[in-house]
Amino acid sequence: MSLKYAVLAALLEGEASGYELSKAFDVSFANFWPATPQQLYRELERLAQDGLVEARFVQQERRPNKRMFTLTPAGREDLRAFAVEPPRRPSAVRDELLIKLQAMEDPEAAHALIEERMTWARGKLDRYERVRDRLLDGRTEDEFLRESDRVGPYLTLLRGISFEEENLRWCERVLAVLKHRVGRG
Amino acid sequence: MSLKYAVLAALLEGEASGYELSKAFDVSFANFWPATPQQLYRELERLAQDGLVEARFVQQERRPNKRMFTLTPAGREDLRAFAVEPPRRPSAVRDELLIKLQAMEDPEAAHALIEERMTWARGKLDRYERVRDRLLDGRTEDEFLRESDRVGPYLTLLRGISFEEENLRWCERVLAVLKHRVGRG
DNA sequence: ACCTCATAGTCAATTAGTTGAGTAGGTGCC
DNA sequence: GGCACCTACTCAACTAATTGACTATGAGGT
C-alpha cells in the first residue's frame, strides 16, 4: 500500500521511467522505503491502470525504448490526501546484523561485522552528501530552505544522514565494549 | 530466512512459549526484526519440524495450555554459524511518515505528524528504559558489561535507544524548519 | 573478437508478511 | 452483572517482496 505512495511521491520530482525510478529508490528513497526494480515496474503498471499516473512510450535510437510516467491530477490528489493522514503503521527497521549481534558469542567475529557495517555506512553517507549537493545546487542550507517550494526531499535526506551518523556512533560504542572482552574469559 | 534466526536468538534467553516470544518481539526484538504473533507461531512450527527447537506441552489449570520451546543443540549450532557470517542483505528502514513528509506541501499537517511521532518515540524510549533496568538488574552498565556472558542483548538495546533519540533530534530539527514556513507564501 | 557494464525492461515461482476472524477460559474493575 | 482485557493460541485468505532467469541494444575496454 505504501509503495504506491512512495512511487507517486517520487514522481512529484517530474516525469520518470521505471529505470530512473529504480535508481532513485537505490539512493534517496532507499532510506525510508526500499524497493526493487521489479516491485516498481509492477506498481507503475497498477498505478497506470488506476489512472494515477500516465504512461507514454518513448522511442529511442541508441538505447532500448522506454515508458515515461507522469502523475495525473488524480494521482496528485490521492497523494496529497495520503500525506496529511497519520501513518497507519509505525516505522520498522529490519537489520540482520543486529540479529547476529544479539546472538553473538565471539567478540572477534562481532568486531569484523561491525567494521564492515562502518565501511558501508561511510559509503552511504558519501552518497547522501552528493545527493545533498545536487539538491542545494550551490545554495546554503538556509537559502535553500527559504527559496524552495518543497522541503520534504531535503528533510527526508537529513533523516537518512542522521541515521547513518548515529549508526556510526553506535558502532564505535560497540567496538569499545568488545575491546574490553577480547581475550577475556 | 532471517526471522528464523531472530526466533532462535530469542530462545537463547531460555525456554519460551509462542505467546512469550510475541511479547519479546513487541518490545526489544521489534527494533531490528518486527514480527507478528502469527509469523512466530508459523516459524516455530517450521523450526520444530526441522529439529532446531524442541516443543513440550504444558498443561495449565487457570490458563489455556501452552507449548514451550527450547533450542536444540542443532538449533544452537545453526544460529552460531549464522551469527559469524556477514549479513546477506543490508539493513532496511520502512517509514510511512517519511513518504508523507517527502510529499508534503502543508506545513501545519507536517507539524502534526511530527508531533505525533515524537510522542510515540518518547513512549518507546520509556519502554526501552524499563527493558534496560531489567537487564542491568541493579548493576551499573560497567558492572554488567564485565560480568555478563552475553553482551549482545544489551548492545542491540542500545541501538534501539540511540535510534529513537536520534529520531527525536531529527524531529526537533524538522519542527524548526517548518516553523519558518508556516504562514509563508 | 570477446567480455563486461549500462540501459530498459518482462516473466514466473516462491517466500514472507498482513489482516481478520475464531476459540476459550480467567482476571479485574466499576 | 457485564464488559473489557489477558493468556494462548489456530485457520484461512490475501498482499507484498524476493529471486532468478530472460530479452535486447549499445558503449567501452583489452
Coordinates of N, CA and C (backbone and C1' of nucleotides) in Angstrom, one line a residue, chain D residues 1-3 6-8 10-17 19-20 24 26-27 29-30:
Chain D
dG1 P -26.1 -10.9 38.8 O5' -26.8 -10.3 37.6 C5' -26.9 -8.9 37.3 C4' -25.9 -8.5 36.3 C3' -25.4 -9.5 35.2 O3' -25.4 -8.8 34.0 C1' -23.5 -8.5 36.3
dG2 P -25.8 -9.5 32.6 O5' -25.0 -8.5 31.7 C5' -25.0 -7.1 32.0 C4' -23.6 -6.5 31.8 C3' -22.9 -7.1 30.5 O3' -22.6 -6.0 29.7 C1' -21.4 -7.1 32.4
dC3 P -22.2 -6.2 28.1 O5' -21.2 -4.9 27.9 C5' -20.7 -4.2 29.0 C4' -19.2 -4.2 29.0 C3' -18.5 -4.7 27.8 O3' -17.6 -3.7 27.3 C1' -17.5 -5.7 29.7
dC6 P -4.5 -6.0 28.2 O5' -4.2 -7.4 28.7 C5' -4.2 -7.7 30.1 C4' -4.0 -9.2 30.3 C3' -3.0 -9.8 29.4 O3' -2.0 -10.6 30.2 C1' -5.1 -11.0 29.3
dT7 P -0.8 -11.3 29.5 O5' -1.3 -12.8 29.3 C5' -1.5 -13.6 30.4 C4' -2.1 -14.9 30.0 C3' -1.2 -15.7 29.0 O3' -1.1 -17.1 29.6 C1' -3.4 -15.6 28.2
dA8 P 0.1 -18.0 29.2 O5' -0.3 -18.5 27.7 C5' -1.2 -19.6 27.6 C4' -1.6 -19.8 26.2 C3' -0.4 -19.6 25.1 O3' -0.1 -20.8 24.5 C1' -2.5 -18.8 24.4
dT10 P -1.1 -23.3 17.9 O5' -2.5 -23.1 17.1 C5' -3.6 -23.9 17.5 C4' -4.7 -23.6 16.5 C3' -4.3 -23.9 15.0 O3' -5.2 -24.7 14.4 C1' -5.3 -21.7 15.3
dC11 P -4.9 -25.4 13.0 O5' -5.7 -24.4 12.0 C5' -7.0 -24.0 12.4 C4' -7.7 -23.1 11.3 C3' -7.1 -23.4 9.9 O3' -8.2 -23.7 9.1 C1' -7.0 -21.1 10.5
dA12 P -8.0 -24.1 7.5 O5' -8.3 -22.7 6.8 C5' -9.4 -21.9 7.3 C4' -9.4 -20.6 6.5 C3' -8.9 -20.7 5.1 O3' -9.8 -20.1 4.2 C1' -7.7 -19.0 6.1
dA13 P -9.7 -20.1 2.6 O5' -9.4 -18.6 2.3 C5' -10.1 -17.6 2.9 C4' -9.4 -16.3 2.6 C3' -8.9 -16.1 1.2 O3' -9.4 -14.9 0.7 C1' -7.2 -15.6 2.7
dC14 P -9.2 -14.5 -0.9 O5' -8.0 -13.4 -0.7 C5' -8.2 -12.3 0.2 C4' -6.9 -11.6 0.5 C3' -6.1 -11.2 -0.8 O3' -6.3 -9.8 -0.9 C1' -4.7 -12.1 0.9
dT15 P -5.7 -9.0 -2.3 O5' -4.4 -8.5 -1.7 C5' -4.3 -7.8 -0.4 C4' -2.9 -7.5 -0.1 C3' -2.1 -6.9 -1.3 O3' -1.4 -5.8 -0.8 C1' -1.0 -8.8 -0.4
dA16 P -0.4 -4.9 -1.6 O5' 1.0 -5.4 -1.1 C5' 1.3 -5.6 0.3 C4' 2.7 -6.1 0.5 C3' 3.7 -5.4 -0.4 O3' 4.8 -5.1 0.5 C1' 3.8 -7.7 -0.7
dA17 P 6.1 -4.3 -0.1 O5' 7.1 -5.5 -0.3 C5' 7.4 -6.4 0.8 C4' 8.4 -7.4 0.3 C3' 9.5 -6.9 -0.6 O3' 10.8 -7.3 0.1 C1' 8.5 -8.8 -1.5
dT19 P 16.4 -12.0 -1.8 O5' 16.3 -12.9 -3.1 C5' 15.5 -14.1 -3.1 C4' 15.6 -14.9 -4.4 C3' 16.9 -14.6 -5.2 O3' 17.6 -15.8 -5.3 C1' 15.0 -14.4 -6.6
dG20 P 19.0 -16.0 -6.2 O5' 18.5 -16.4 -7.6 C5' 17.5 -17.4 -7.8 C4' 17.1 -17.5 -9.2 C3' 18.3 -17.2 -10.2 O3' 18.4 -18.2 -11.1 C1' 16.5 -15.8 -10.8
dA24 P 14.8 -11.4 -28.3 O5' 15.3 -9.9 -28.5 C5' 16.1 -9.3 -27.6 C4' 16.2 -7.9 -27.8 C3' 17.5 -7.6 -28.6 O3' 17.2 -6.6 -29.7 C1' 17.6 -6.6 -26.4
dG26 P 22.2 -1.1 -31.5 O5' 23.0 -0.4 -30.3 C5' 22.4 0.6 -29.5 C4' 23.4 1.1 -28.5 C3' 24.8 1.3 -29.2 O3' 25.3 2.6 -28.7 C1' 25.0 -0.1 -27.3
dA27 P 26.7 3.2 -29.2 O5' 27.5 3.1 -27.9 C5' 27.0 3.6 -26.6 C4' 28.1 3.4 -25.6 C3' 29.5 3.8 -26.1 O3' 30.1 4.6 -25.1 C1' 29.4 1.5 -25.2
dG29 P 37.1 3.5 -22.6 O5' 37.7 2.0 -22.3 C5' 37.6 1.4 -21.0 C4' 37.9 -0.1 -21.1 C3' 39.4 -0.3 -21.5 O3' 39.9 -1.2 -20.5 C1' 37.9 -1.6 -22.8
dT30 P 41.3 -2.0 -20.6 O5' 40.8 -3.3 -21.3 C5' 41.0 -4.6 -20.6 C4' 41.8 -5.5 -21.6 C3' 43.2 -5.0 -21.9 O3' 44.1 -6.0 -21.8 C1' 41.9 -5.4 -23.9

